GROMACS .gro file of C-alpha atoms in nm:
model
  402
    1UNK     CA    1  -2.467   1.713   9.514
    2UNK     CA    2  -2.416   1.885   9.181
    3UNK     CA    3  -2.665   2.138   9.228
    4UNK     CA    4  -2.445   2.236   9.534
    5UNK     CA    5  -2.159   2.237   9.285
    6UNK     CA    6  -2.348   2.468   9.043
    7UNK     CA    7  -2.458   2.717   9.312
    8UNK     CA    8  -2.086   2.737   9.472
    9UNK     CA    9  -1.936   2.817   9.133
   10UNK     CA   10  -2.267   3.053   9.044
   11UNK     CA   11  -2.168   3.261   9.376
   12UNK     CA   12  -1.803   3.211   9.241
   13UNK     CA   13  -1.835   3.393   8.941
   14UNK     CA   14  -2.046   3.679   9.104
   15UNK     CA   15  -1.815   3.772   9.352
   16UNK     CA   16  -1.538   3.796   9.080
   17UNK     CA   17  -1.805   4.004   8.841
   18UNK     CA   18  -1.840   4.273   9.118
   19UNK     CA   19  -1.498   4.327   9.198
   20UNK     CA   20  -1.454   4.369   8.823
   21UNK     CA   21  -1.765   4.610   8.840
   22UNK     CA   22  -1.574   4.823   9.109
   23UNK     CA   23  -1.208   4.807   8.911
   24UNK     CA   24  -1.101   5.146   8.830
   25UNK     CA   25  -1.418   5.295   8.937
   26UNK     CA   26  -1.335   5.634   9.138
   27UNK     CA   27  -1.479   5.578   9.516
   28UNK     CA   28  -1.707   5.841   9.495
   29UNK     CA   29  -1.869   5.675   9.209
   30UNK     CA   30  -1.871   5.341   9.359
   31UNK     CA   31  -2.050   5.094   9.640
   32UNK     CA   32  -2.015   5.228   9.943
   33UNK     CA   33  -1.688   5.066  10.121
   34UNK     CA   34  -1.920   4.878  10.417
   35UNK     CA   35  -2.172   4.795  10.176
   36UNK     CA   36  -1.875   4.635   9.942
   37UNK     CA   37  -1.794   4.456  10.246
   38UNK     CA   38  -2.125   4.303  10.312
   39UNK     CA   39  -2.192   4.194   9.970
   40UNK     CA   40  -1.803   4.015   9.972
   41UNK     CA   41  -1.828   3.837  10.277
   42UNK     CA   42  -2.170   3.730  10.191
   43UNK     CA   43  -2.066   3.528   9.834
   44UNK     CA   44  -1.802   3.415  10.001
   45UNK     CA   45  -1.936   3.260  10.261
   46UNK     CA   46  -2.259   3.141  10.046
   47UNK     CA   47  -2.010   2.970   9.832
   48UNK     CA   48  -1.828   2.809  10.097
   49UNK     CA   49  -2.140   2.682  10.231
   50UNK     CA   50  -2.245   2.529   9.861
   51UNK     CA   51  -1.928   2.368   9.792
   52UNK     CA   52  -1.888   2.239  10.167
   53UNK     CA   53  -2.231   2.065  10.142
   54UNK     CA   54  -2.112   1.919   9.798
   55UNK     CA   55  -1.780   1.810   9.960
   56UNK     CA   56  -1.977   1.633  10.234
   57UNK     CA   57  -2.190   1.464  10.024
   58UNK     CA   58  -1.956   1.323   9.776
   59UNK     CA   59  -1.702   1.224  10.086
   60UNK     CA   60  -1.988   1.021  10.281
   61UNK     CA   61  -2.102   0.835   9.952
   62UNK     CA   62  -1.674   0.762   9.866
   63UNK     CA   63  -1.614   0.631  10.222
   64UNK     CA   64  -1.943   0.368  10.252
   65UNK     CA   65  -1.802   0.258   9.888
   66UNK     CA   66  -1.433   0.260  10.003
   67UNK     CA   67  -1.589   0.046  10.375
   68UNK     CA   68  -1.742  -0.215  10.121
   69UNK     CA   69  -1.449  -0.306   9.911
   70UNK     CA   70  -1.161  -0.280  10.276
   71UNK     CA   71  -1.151  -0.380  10.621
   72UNK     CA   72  -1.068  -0.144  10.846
   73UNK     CA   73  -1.022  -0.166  11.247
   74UNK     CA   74  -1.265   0.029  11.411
   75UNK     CA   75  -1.081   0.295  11.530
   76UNK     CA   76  -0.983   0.418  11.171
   77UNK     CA   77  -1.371   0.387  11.079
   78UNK     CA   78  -1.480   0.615  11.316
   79UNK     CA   79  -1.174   0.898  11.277
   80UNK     CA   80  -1.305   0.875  10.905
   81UNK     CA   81  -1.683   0.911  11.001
   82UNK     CA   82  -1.545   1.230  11.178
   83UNK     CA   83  -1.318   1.362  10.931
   84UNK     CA   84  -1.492   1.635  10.794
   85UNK     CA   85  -1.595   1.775  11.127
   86UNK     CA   86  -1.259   1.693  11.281
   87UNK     CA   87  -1.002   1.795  11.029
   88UNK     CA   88  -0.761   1.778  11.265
   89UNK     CA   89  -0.751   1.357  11.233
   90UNK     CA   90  -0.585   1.463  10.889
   91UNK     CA   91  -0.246   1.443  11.066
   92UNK     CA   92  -0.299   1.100  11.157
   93UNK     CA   93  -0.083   0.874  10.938
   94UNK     CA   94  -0.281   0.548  10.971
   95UNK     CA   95  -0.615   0.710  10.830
   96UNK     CA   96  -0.378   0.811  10.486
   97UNK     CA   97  -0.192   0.463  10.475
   98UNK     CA   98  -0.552   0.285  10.503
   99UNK     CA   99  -0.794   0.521  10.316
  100UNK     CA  100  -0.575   0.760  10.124
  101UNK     CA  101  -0.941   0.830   9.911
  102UNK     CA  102  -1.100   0.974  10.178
  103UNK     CA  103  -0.832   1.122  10.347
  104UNK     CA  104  -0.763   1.338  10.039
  105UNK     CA  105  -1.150   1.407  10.006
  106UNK     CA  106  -1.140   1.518  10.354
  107UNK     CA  107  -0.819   1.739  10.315
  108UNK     CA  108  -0.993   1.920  10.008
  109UNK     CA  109  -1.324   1.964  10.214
  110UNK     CA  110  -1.085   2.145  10.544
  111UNK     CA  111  -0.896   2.316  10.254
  112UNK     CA  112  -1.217   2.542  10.111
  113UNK     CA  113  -1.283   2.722  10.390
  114UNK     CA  114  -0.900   2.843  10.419
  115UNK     CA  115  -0.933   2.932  10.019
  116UNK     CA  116  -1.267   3.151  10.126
  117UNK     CA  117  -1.058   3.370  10.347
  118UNK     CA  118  -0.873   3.483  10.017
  119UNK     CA  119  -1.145   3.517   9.765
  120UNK     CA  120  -1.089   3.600   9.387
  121UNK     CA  121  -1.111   3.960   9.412
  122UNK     CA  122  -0.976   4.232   9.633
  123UNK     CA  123  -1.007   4.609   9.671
  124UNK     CA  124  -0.729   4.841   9.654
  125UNK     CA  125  -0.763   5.211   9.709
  126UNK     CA  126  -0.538   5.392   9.498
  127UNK     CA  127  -0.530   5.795   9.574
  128UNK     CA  128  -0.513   5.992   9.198
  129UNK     CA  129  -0.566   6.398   9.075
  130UNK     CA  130  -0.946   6.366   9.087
  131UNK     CA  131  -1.092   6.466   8.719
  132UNK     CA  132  -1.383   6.547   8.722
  133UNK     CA  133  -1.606   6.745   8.453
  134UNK     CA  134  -1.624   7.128   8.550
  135UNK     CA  135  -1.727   7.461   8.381
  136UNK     CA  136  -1.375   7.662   8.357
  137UNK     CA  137  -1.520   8.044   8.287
  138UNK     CA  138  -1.194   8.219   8.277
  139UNK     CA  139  -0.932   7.896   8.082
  140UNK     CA  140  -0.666   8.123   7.907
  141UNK     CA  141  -0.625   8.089   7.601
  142UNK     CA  142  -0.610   8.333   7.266
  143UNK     CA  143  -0.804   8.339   6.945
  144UNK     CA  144  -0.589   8.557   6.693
  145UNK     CA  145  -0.877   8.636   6.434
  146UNK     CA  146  -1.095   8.782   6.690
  147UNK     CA  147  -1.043   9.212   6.650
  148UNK     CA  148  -1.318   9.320   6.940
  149UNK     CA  149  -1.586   9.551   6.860
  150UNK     CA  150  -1.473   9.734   6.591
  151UNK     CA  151  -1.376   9.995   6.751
  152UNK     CA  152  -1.002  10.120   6.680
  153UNK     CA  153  -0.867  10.062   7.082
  154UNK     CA  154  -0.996   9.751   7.051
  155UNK     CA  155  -0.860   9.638   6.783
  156UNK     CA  156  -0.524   9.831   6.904
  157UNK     CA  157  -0.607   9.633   7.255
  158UNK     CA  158  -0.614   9.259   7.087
  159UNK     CA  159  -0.324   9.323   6.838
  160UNK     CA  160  -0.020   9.180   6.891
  161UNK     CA  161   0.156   9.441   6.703
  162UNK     CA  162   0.272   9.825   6.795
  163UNK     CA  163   0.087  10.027   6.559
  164UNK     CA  164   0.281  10.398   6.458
  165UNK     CA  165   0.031  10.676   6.542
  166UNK     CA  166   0.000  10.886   6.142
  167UNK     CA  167  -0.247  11.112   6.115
  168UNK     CA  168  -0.248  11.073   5.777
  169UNK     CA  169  -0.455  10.746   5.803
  170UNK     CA  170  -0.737  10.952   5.832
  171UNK     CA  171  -0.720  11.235   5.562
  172UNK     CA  172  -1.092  11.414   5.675
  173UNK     CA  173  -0.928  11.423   6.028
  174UNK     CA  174  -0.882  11.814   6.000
  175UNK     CA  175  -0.848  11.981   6.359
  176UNK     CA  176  -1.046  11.692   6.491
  177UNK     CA  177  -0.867  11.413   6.734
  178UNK     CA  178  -0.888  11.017   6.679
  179UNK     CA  179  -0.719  10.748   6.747
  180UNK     CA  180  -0.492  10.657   6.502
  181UNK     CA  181  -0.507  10.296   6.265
  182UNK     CA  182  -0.239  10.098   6.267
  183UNK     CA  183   0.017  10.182   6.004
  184UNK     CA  184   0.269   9.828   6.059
  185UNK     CA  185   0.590   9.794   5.998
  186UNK     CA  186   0.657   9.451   6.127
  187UNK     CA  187   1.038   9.444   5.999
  188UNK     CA  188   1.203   9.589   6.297
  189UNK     CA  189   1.156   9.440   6.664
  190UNK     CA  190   0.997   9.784   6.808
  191UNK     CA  191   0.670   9.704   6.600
  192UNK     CA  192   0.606   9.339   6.796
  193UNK     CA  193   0.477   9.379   7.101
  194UNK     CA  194   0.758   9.415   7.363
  195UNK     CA  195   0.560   9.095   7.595
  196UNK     CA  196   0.499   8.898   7.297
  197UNK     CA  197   0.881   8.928   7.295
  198UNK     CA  198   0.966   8.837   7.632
  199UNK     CA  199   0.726   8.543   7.574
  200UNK     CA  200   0.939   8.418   7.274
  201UNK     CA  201   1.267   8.499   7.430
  202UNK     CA  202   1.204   8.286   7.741
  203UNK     CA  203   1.049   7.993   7.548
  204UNK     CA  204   1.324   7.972   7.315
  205UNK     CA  205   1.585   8.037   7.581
  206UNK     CA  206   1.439   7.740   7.846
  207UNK     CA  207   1.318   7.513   7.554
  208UNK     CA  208   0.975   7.449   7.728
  209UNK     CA  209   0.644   7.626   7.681
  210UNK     CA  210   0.593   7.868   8.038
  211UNK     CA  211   0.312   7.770   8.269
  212UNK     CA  212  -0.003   7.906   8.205
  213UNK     CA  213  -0.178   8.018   8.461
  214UNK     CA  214  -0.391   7.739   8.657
  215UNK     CA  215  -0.807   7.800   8.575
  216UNK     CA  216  -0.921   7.567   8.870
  217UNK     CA  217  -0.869   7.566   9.232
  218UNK     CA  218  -0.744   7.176   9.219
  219UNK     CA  219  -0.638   6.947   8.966
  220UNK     CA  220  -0.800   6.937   8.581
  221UNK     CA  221  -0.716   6.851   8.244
  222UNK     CA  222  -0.810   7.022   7.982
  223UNK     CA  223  -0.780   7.108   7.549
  224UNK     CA  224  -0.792   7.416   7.352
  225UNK     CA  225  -0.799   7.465   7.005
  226UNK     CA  226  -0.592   7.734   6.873
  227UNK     CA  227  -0.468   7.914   6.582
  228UNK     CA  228  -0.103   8.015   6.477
  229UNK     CA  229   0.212   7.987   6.271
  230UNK     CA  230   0.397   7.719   6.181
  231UNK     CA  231   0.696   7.692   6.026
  232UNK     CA  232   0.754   7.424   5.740
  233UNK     CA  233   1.115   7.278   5.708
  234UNK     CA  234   1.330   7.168   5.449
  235UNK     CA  235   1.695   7.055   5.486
  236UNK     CA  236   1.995   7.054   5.250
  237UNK     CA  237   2.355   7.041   5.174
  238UNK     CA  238   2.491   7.346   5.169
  239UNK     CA  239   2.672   7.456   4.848
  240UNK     CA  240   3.070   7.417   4.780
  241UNK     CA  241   3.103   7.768   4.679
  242UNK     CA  242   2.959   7.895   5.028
  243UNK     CA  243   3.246   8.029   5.208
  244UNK     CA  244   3.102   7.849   5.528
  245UNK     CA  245   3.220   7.523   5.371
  246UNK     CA  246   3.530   7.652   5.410
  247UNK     CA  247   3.504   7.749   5.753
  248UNK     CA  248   3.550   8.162   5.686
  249UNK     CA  249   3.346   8.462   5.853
  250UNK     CA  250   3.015   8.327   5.981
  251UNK     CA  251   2.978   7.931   6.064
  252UNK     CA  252   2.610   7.960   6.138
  253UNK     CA  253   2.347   8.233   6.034
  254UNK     CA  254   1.997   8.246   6.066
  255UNK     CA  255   1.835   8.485   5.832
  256UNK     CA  256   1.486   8.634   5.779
  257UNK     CA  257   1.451   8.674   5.430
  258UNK     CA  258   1.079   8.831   5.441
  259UNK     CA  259   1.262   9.136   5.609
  260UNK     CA  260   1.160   9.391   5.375
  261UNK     CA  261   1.162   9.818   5.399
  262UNK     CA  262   0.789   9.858   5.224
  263UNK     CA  263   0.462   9.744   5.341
  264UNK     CA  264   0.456   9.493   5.098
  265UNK     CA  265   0.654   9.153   5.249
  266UNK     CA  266   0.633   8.846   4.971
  267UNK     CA  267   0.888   8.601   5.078
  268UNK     CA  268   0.818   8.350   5.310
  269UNK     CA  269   1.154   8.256   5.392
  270UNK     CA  270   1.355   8.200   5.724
  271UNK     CA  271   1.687   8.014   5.640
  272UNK     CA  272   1.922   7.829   5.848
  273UNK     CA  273   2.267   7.757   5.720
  274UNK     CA  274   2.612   7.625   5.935
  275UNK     CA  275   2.892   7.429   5.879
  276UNK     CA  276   2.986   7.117   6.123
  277UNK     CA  277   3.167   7.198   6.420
  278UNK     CA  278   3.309   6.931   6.695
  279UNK     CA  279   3.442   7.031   7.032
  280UNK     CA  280   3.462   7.444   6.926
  281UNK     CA  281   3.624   7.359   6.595
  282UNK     CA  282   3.513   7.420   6.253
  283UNK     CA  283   3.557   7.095   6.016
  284UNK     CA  284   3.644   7.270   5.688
  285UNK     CA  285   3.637   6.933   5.476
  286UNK     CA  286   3.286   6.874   5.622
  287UNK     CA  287   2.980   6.922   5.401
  288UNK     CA  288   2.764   7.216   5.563
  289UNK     CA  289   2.385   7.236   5.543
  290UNK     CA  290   2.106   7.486   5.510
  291UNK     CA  291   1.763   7.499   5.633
  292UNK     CA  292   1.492   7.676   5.434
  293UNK     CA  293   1.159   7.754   5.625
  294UNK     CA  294   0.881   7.857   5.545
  295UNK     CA  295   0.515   7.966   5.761
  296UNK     CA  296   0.215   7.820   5.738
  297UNK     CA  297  -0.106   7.856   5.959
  298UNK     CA  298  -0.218   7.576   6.170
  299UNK     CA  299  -0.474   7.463   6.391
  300UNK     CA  300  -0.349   7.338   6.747
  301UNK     CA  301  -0.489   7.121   6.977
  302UNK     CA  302  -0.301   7.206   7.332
  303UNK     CA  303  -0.317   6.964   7.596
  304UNK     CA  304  -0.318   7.115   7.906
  305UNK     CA  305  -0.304   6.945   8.259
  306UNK     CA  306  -0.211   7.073   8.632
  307UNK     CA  307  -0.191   6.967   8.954
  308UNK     CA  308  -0.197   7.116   9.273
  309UNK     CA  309   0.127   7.051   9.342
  310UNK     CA  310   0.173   7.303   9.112
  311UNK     CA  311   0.354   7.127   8.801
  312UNK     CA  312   0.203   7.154   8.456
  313UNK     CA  313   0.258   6.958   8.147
  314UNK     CA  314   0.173   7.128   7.780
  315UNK     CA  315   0.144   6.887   7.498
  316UNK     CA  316   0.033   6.995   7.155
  317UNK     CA  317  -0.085   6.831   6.841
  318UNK     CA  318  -0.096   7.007   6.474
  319UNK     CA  319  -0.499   6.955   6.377
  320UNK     CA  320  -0.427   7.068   6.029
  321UNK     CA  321  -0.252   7.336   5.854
  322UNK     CA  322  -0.268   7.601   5.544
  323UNK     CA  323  -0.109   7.859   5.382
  324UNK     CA  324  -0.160   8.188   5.425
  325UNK     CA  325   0.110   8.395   5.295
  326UNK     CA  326   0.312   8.372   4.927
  327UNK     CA  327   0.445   8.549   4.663
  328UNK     CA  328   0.093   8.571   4.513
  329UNK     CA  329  -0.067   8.652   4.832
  330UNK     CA  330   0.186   8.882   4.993
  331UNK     CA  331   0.156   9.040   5.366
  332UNK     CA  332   0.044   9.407   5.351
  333UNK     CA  333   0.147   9.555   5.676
  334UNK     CA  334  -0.034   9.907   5.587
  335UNK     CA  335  -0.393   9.656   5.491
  336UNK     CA  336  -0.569   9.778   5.810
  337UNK     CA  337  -0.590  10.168   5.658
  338UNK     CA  338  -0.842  10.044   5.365
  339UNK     CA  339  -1.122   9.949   5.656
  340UNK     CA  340  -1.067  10.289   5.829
  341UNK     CA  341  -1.032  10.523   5.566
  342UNK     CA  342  -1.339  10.706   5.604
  343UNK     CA  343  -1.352  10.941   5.957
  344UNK     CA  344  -1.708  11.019   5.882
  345UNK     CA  345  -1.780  10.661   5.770
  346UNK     CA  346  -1.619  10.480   6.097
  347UNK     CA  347  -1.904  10.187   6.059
  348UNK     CA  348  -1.759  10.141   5.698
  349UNK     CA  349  -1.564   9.819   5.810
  350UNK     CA  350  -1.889   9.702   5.978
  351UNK     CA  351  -2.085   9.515   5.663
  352UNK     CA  352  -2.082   9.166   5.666
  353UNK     CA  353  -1.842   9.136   5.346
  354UNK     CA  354  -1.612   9.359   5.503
  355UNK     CA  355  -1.626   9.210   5.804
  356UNK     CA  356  -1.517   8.830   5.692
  357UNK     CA  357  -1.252   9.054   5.469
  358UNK     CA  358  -1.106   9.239   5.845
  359UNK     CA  359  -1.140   8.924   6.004
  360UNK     CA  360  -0.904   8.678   5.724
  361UNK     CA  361  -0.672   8.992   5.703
  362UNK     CA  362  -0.616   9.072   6.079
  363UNK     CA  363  -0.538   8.689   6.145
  364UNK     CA  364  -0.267   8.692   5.896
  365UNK     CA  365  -0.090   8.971   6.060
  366UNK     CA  366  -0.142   8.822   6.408
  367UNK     CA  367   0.027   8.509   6.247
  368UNK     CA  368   0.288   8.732   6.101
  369UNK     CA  369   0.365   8.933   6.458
  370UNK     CA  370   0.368   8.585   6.627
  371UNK     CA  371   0.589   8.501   6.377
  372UNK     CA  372   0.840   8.757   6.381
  373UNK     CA  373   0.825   8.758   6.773
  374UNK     CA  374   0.994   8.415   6.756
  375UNK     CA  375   1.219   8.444   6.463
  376UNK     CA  376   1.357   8.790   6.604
  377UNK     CA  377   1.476   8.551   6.931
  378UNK     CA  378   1.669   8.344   6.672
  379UNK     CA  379   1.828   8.516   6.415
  380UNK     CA  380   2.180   8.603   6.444
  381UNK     CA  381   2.517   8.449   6.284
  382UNK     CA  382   2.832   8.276   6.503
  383UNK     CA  383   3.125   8.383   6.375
  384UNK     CA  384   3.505   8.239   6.377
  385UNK     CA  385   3.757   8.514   6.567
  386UNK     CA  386   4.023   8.567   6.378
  387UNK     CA  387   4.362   8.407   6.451
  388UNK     CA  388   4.165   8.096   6.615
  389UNK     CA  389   3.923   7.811   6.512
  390UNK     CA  390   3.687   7.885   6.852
  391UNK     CA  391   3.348   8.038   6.825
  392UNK     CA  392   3.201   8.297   6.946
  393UNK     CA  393   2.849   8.451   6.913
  394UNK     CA  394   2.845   8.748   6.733
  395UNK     CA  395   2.597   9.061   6.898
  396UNK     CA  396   2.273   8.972   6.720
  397UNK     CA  397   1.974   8.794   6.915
  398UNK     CA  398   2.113   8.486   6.960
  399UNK     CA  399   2.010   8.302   7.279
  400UNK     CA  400   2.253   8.029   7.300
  401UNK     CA  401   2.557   7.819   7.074
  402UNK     CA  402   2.392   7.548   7.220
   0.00000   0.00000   0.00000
């Protein structure tokens, strides 16, 4: 009788350890759905078998010892002989009220095979995006310190910069044609290239990175690891003797302070500064504040996923970051001219020590143009109009009050 018990629980556990085998397991990866179904019905019924023969057992032995100690009429003997083929002598009341033992025995033994028609484990099919592990050959992406070849147009090609055209970039030109180097000046907006702009504008103006363009013909998920700028915050309270804490001319600027004429930019400044406002009104006893900010170059890892329904989510996480521009290691907008100096020498940028030199120097103005592109989207002031406390945004790039 026990082993019976041993077996039943034995096939017990099994069928409970392969339904948690198949949890969460995609169905391609899985047991085939009839073959599932065989091996289910199969424990269950094995273990319904064990534990009915263990049932039987133990009620024949419990009614012989319940016959010796009571006296029963002979009717009642023989619906309790047949019990456990007959369950339906269960409803008889005389067979509880003179062997209630047995009766319950016999309830428990017509009760197991109604428990084997729900067994402890089921399968749900739940539809998800697939994700599956594919080769992406064309994911976009960008890598800022690559400059091509070498060759001028394709460094001109993978800038994110206008470069001027100066033919003086080349002094052993003479009467002979080439393309020109770049000769930067970041400081106005023309220099930035005009869809690096748009880019900015729009993600500044809907607050929400723009879809990238989907690299597989379903669902996937995917990371890249990127490089550029990141600006490093510090707030403050802005000082009594600003005229903002008073609430006259400009209630909010935002200023780029690297903004410089020459080719030679050394502060790393973009500053914030505003003085509270509630419902279009400027509190004048208020305490203002400014923001100073500063750029720093950091590693991304972007966290891409789409679905054919055609949404995307972008998540990003900052892997680490450095600094790359300071008063002691200014931004030299005019840096590019050293490498191509030389017409008759154009392979002169081509050694290896020059090389790592081009590369560290051409990421740090692709930082700087990605840089400016977003900055240019932000700065502006809000000024008061005279005669009234409303605001109004005054004609610089400022996308929104908001």
């Amino acid at each position: 009788m026990a082993a019976f018990y041993v077996l039943g629980v034995l096939f017990i556990a099994i069928h409970l350890g392969f339904f948690l085998f198949l949890h969460g397991k995609p169905v391609d990866q899985s047991v085939s759905q009839g073959l599932q179904s065989a091996i289910a019905n199969f424990l269950a019924i094995a273990a319904e078998i064990c534990l009915l023969s263990g049932i039987t057992l133990a009620y024949e032995q419990y009614l012989w010892r319940t016959l010796q100690k009571r006296t029963l009429g002979a009717i009642t003997i023989d619906k309790l002989l047949r019990l456990v083929s007959a369950p339906w002598n269960l409803v008889l009341p005389r067979l509880l009220m003179g062997a209630p033992g047995p009766w319950i025995v016999g309830f428990v033994c017509f009760s197991v095979p109604l428990a084997v028609v729900f067994p402890p484990g089921a399968m749900t099919l739940e539809f998800r995006e697939g994700v599956m592990p594919v080769l992406l050959p064309s994911v976009p992406t960008v890598n800022i310190s690559d400059w091509g070849n070498g060759e001028l147009a394709d460094i001109h090609r993978l800038a994110l910069w206008s470069p001027f055209n100066n033919t003086d970039v080349f002094p052993n030109v003479g009467k002979q044609t080439h393309a020109a180097a770049p000769r930067l000046t970041l400081t106005i907006p023309q220099a930035v290239l005009p869809k690096l702009l748009n880019v900015a504008t729009i993600v500044l103006a809907a607050g929400k990175p723009v879809n990238l363009p989907n690299p597989c013909r379903a669902s996937c998920v995917y990371n890249l690891r990127i490089d550029g700028p990141k600006l490093r915050c510090k707030s403050d309270i802005l000082p009594k003797d600003d005229s903002r804490s008073d609430c006259v001319g400009a209630v909010f600027s935002a200023i780029d302070e690297a903004e410089d004429p020459g080719p030679i930019i050394r502060k790393n400044s973009f500053k914030l500064t505003w003085a509270p406002v509630e419902n279009g009104v400027c509190l004048s006893n208020s305490t203002g504040r400014v923001m100073q900010c500063s750029t720093t170059l950091a590693s991304y890892d972007v966290h891409i996923s789409t679905f054919q329904n055609g949404t995307q989510t972008i998540g990003s996480s900052v892997i680490s970051e450095r600094e790359f521009w300071s008063e002691d290691m200014p931004i030299n907008t005019t840096v590019l001219r050293s490498y191509f100096r030389e017409f008759n020498n154009t392979a002169f940028h081509m050694f290896p020590e020059r090389r790592i030199n081009l590369t560290a120097d051409f990421l740090r103005l692709q930082a700087y143009s990605i840089r400016q592109a977003a900055l240019i989207a932000m700065t502006g002031t809000i000024d008061i109009d005279p005669g009234s406390s409303k605001i109004s945004p005054s004609r610089h790039h400022v996308l929104s009050t908001a």
